[in-house]
mmCIF file of C-alpha atoms in Angstrom:
data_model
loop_
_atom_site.group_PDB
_atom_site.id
_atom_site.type_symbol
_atom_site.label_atom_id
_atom_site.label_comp_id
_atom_site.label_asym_id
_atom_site.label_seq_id
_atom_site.Cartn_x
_atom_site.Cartn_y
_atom_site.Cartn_z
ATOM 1 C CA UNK U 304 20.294 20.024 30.267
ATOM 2 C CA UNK U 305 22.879 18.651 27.608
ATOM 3 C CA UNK U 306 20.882 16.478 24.672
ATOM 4 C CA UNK U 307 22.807 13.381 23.608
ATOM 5 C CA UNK U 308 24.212 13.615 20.319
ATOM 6 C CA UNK U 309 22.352 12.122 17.050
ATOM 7 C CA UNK U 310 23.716 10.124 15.071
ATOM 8 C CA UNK U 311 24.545 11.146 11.485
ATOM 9 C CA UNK U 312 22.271 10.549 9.033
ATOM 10 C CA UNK U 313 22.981 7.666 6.678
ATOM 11 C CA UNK U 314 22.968 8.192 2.761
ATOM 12 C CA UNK U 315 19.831 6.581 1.672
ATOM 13 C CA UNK U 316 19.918 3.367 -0.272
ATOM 14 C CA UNK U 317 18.591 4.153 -4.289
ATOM 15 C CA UNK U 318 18.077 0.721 -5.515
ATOM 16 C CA UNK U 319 17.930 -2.568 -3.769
ATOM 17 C CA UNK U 320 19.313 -4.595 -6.118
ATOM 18 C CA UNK U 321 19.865 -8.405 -6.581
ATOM 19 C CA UNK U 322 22.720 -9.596 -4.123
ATOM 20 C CA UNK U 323 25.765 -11.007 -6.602
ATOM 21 C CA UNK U 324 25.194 -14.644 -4.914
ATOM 22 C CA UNK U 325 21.852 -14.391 -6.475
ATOM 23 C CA UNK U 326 22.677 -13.368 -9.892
ATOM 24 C CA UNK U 327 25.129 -16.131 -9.930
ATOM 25 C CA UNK U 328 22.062 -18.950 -8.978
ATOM 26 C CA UNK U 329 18.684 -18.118 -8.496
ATOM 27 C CA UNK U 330 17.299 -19.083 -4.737
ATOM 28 C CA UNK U 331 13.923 -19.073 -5.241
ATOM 29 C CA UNK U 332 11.722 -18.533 -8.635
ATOM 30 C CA UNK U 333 8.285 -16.012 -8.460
ATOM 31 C CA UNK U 334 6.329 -18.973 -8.474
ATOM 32 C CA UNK U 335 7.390 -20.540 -5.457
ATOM 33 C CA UNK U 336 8.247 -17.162 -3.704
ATOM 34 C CA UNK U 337 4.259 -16.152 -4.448
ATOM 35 C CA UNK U 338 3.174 -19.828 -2.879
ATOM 36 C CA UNK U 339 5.561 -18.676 0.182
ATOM 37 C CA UNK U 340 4.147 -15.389 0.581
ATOM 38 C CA UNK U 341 0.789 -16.360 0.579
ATOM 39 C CA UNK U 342 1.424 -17.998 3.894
ATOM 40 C CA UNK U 343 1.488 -14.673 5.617
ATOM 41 C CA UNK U 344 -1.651 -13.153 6.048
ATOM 42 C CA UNK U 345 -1.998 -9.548 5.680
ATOM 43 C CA UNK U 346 -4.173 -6.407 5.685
ATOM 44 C CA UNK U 347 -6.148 -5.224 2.594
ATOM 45 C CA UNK U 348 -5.583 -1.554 0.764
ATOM 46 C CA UNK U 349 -6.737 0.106 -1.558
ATOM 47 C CA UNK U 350 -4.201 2.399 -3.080
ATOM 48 C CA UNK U 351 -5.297 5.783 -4.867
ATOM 49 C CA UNK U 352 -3.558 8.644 -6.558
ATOM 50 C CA UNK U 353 -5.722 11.677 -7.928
ATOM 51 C CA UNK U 354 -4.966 13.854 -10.636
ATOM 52 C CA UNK U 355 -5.154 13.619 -14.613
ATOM 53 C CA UNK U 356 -4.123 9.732 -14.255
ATOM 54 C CA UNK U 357 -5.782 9.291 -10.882
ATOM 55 C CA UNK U 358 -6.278 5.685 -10.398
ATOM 56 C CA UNK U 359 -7.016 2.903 -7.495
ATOM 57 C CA UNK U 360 -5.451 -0.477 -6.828
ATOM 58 C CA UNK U 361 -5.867 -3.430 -4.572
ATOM 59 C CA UNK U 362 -2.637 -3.983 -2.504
ATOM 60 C CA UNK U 363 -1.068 -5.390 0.030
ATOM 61 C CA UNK U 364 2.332 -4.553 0.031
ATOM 62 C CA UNK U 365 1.498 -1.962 2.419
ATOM 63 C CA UNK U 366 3.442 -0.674 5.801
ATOM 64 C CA UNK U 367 4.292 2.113 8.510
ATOM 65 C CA UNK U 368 7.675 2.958 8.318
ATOM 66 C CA UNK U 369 8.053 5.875 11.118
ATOM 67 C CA UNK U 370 5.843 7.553 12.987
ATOM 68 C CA UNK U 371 8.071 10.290 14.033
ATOM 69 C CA UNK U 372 8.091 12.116 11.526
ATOM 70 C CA UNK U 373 5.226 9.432 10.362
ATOM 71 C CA UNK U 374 5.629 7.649 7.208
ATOM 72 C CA UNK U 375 4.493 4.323 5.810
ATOM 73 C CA UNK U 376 5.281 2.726 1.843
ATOM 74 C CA UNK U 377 3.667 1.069 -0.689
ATOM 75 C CA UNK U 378 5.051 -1.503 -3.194
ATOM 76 C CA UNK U 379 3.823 -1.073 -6.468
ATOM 77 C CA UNK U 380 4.990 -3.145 -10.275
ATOM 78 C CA UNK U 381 6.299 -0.839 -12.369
ATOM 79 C CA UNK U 382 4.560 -2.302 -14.901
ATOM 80 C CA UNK U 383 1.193 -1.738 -13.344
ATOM 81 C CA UNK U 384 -0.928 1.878 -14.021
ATOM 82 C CA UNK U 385 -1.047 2.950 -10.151
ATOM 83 C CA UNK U 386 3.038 3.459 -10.215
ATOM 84 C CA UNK U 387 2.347 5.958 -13.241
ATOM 85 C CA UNK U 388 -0.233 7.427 -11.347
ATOM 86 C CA UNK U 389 1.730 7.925 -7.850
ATOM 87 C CA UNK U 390 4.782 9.430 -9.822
ATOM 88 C CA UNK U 391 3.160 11.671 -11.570
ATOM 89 C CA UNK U 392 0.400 13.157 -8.577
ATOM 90 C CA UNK U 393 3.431 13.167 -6.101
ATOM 91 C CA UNK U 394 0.790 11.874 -3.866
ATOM 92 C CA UNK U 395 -0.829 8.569 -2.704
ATOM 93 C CA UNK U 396 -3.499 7.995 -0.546
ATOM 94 C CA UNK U 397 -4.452 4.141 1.081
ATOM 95 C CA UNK U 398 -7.798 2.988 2.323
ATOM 96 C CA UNK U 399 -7.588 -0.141 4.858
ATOM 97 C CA UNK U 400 -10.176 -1.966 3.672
ATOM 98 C CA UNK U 401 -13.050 -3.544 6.370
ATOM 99 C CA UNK U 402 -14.292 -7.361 6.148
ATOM 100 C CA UNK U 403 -17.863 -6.088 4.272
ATOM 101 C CA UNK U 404 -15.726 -4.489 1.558
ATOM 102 C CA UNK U 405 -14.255 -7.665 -0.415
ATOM 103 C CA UNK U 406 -16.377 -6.501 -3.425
ATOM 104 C CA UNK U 407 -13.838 -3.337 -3.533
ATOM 105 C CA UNK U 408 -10.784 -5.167 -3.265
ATOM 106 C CA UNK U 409 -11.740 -7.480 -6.032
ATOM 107 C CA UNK U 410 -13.092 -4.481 -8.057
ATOM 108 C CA UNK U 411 -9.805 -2.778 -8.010
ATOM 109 C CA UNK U 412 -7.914 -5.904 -8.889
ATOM 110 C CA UNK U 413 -9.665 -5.912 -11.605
ATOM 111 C CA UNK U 414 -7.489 -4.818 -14.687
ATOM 112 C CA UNK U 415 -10.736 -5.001 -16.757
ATOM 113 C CA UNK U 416 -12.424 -1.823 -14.711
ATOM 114 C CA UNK U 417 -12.519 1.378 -16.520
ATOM 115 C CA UNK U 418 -9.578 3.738 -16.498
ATOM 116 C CA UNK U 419 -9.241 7.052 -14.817
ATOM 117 C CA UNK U 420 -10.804 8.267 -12.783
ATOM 118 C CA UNK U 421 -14.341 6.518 -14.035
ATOM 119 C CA UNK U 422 -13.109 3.484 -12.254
ATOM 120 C CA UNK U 423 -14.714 5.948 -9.033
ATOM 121 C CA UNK U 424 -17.776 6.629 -10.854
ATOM 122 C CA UNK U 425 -19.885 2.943 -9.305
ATOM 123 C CA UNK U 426 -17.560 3.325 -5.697
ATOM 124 C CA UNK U 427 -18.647 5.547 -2.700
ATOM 125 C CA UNK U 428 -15.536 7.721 -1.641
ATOM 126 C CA UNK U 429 -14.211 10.928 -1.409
ATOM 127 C CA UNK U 430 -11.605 13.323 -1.828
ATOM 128 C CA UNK U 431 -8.722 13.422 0.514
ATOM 129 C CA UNK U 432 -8.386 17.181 2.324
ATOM 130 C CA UNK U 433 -4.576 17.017 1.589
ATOM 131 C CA UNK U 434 -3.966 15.209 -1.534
ATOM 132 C CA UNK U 435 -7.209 14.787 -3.245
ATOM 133 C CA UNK U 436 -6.545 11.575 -3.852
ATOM 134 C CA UNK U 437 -9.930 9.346 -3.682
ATOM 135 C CA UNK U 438 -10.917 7.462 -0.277
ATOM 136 C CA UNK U 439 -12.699 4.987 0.148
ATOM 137 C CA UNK U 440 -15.939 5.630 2.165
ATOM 138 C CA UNK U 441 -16.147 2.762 4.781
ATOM 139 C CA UNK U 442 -12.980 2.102 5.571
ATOM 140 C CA UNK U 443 -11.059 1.005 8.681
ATOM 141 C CA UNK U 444 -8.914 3.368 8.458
ATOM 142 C CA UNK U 445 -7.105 6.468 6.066
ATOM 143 C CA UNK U 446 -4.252 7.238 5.367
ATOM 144 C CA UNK U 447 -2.441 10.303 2.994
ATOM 145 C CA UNK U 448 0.657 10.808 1.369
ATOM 146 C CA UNK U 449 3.019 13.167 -0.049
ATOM 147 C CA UNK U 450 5.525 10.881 -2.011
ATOM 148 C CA UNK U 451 8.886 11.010 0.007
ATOM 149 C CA UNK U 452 11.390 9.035 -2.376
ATOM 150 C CA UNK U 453 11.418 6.331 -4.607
ATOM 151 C CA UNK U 454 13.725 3.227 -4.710
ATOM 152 C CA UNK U 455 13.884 0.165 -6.844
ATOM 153 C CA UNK U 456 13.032 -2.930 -5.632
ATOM 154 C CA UNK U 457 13.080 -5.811 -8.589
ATOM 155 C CA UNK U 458 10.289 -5.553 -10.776
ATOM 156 C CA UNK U 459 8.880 -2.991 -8.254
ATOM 157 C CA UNK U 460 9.060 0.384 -6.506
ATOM 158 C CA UNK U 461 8.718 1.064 -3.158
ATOM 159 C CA UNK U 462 6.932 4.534 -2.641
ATOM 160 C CA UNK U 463 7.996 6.134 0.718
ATOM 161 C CA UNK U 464 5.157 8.702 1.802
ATOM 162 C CA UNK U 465 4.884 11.010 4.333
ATOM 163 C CA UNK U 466 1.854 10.837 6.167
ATOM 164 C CA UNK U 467 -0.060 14.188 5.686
ATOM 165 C CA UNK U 468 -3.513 13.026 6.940
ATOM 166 C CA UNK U 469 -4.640 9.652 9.008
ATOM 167 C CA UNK U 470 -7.907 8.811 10.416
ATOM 168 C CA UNK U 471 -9.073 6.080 11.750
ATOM 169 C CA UNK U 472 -13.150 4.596 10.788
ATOM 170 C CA UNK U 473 -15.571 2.416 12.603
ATOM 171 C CA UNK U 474 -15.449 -1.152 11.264
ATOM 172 C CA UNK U 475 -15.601 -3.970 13.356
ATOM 173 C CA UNK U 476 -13.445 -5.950 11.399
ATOM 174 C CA UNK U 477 -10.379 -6.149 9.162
ATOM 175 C CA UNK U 478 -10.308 -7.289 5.807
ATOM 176 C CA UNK U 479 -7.407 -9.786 4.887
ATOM 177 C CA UNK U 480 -5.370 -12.318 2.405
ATOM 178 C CA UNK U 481 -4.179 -16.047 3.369
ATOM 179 C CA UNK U 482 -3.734 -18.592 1.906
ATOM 180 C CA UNK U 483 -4.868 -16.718 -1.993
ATOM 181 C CA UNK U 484 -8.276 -15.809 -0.684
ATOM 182 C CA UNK U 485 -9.730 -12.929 1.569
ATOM 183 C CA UNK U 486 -10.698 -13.258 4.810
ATOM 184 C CA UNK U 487 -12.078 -11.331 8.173
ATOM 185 C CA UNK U 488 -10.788 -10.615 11.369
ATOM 186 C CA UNK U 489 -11.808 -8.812 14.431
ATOM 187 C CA UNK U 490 -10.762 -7.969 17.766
ATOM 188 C CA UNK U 491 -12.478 -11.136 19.402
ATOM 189 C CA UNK U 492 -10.194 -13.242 17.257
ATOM 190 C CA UNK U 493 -7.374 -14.318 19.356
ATOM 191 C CA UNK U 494 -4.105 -16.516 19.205
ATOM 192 C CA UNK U 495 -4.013 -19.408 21.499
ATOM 193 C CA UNK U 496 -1.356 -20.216 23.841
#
């Protein structure tokens, strides 16, 4: 039996920068883009690179990307620690963060915690089998990475990883951000027609 023909691959994008029309007049300042964005509720992560700069940091610029071959990303400032971190383990690993662990998500949002990795000392986790990179013990859900590419995205970078390890925990419920606060919500929570 003849397979259909793939199409060719497509040079990867480097940098995603700012359109010209934008350059020319800003459409929207951080301000009001954070007040927009804060309308969309998401999941809660906590991001972790091991290592000699191994670090962890609250995020929620988090998403699959594939899953054949799986992959997900991460968007991280450049100007924060954990983008150091990443680059220089080659490796990331993400904790999805249950509704009984908003203590850990505001611990490592934090910028006041220690450095290191003796921000892990007070936190119950473990090392990832693949990438050693701490998890979070508790969790929904696990996921690790061997960083993929890199591309620039404004003030941030978007970490492509391929997924080396996932497994899924036991937590009834997810952890979440609307509205500039966290939330919960489990499977019994349902849109209404």
């Amino acid at each position: 039996m003849e397979q259909a023909a793939r199409p060719a691959p497509v040079a990867p994008l480097k940098s995603l920068s700012v359109l010209p029309s934008q350059r020319r007049k800003r459409l929207s300042t951080p301000t009001t883009l954070r007040e927009v964005m804060s309308q969309f509720a998401t999941g809660i992560t906590v991001i972790t690179a091991g290592g000699e700069r191994g670090h962890g940091m609250t995020a929620n610029a988090f998403s699959s990307v594939s899953l054949d071959p799986p992959m997900v990303l991460c968007c991280v400032s450049r100007a924060a620690r954990m983008h150091d971190a990443i680059l220089s383990a080659k490796a990331f690993a993400v904790s999805i963060l249950g509704a009984e662990q908003r203590e850990l998500a505001r611990y490592f949002a934090d910028w006041r915690r220690p450095r290191g990795l003796a921000q892990f000392d007070s936190v119950d986790w473990f090392p990832g089998p693949h990438t050693g990179s701490p998890l979070l013990s508790g969790s929904l859900a696990w996921v690790e990475c061997n960083l993929a590419e890199v591309y620039e995205g404004g003030d941030h970078s978007i970490f492509l990883g391929n997924v080396v390890s996932s497994k899924r925990g036991t937590g009834p419920q997810a952890l979440t951000f609307f509205g500039g606060d966290y939330h919960q919500v489990g499977p019994d929570v349902r849109a209404t027609a």
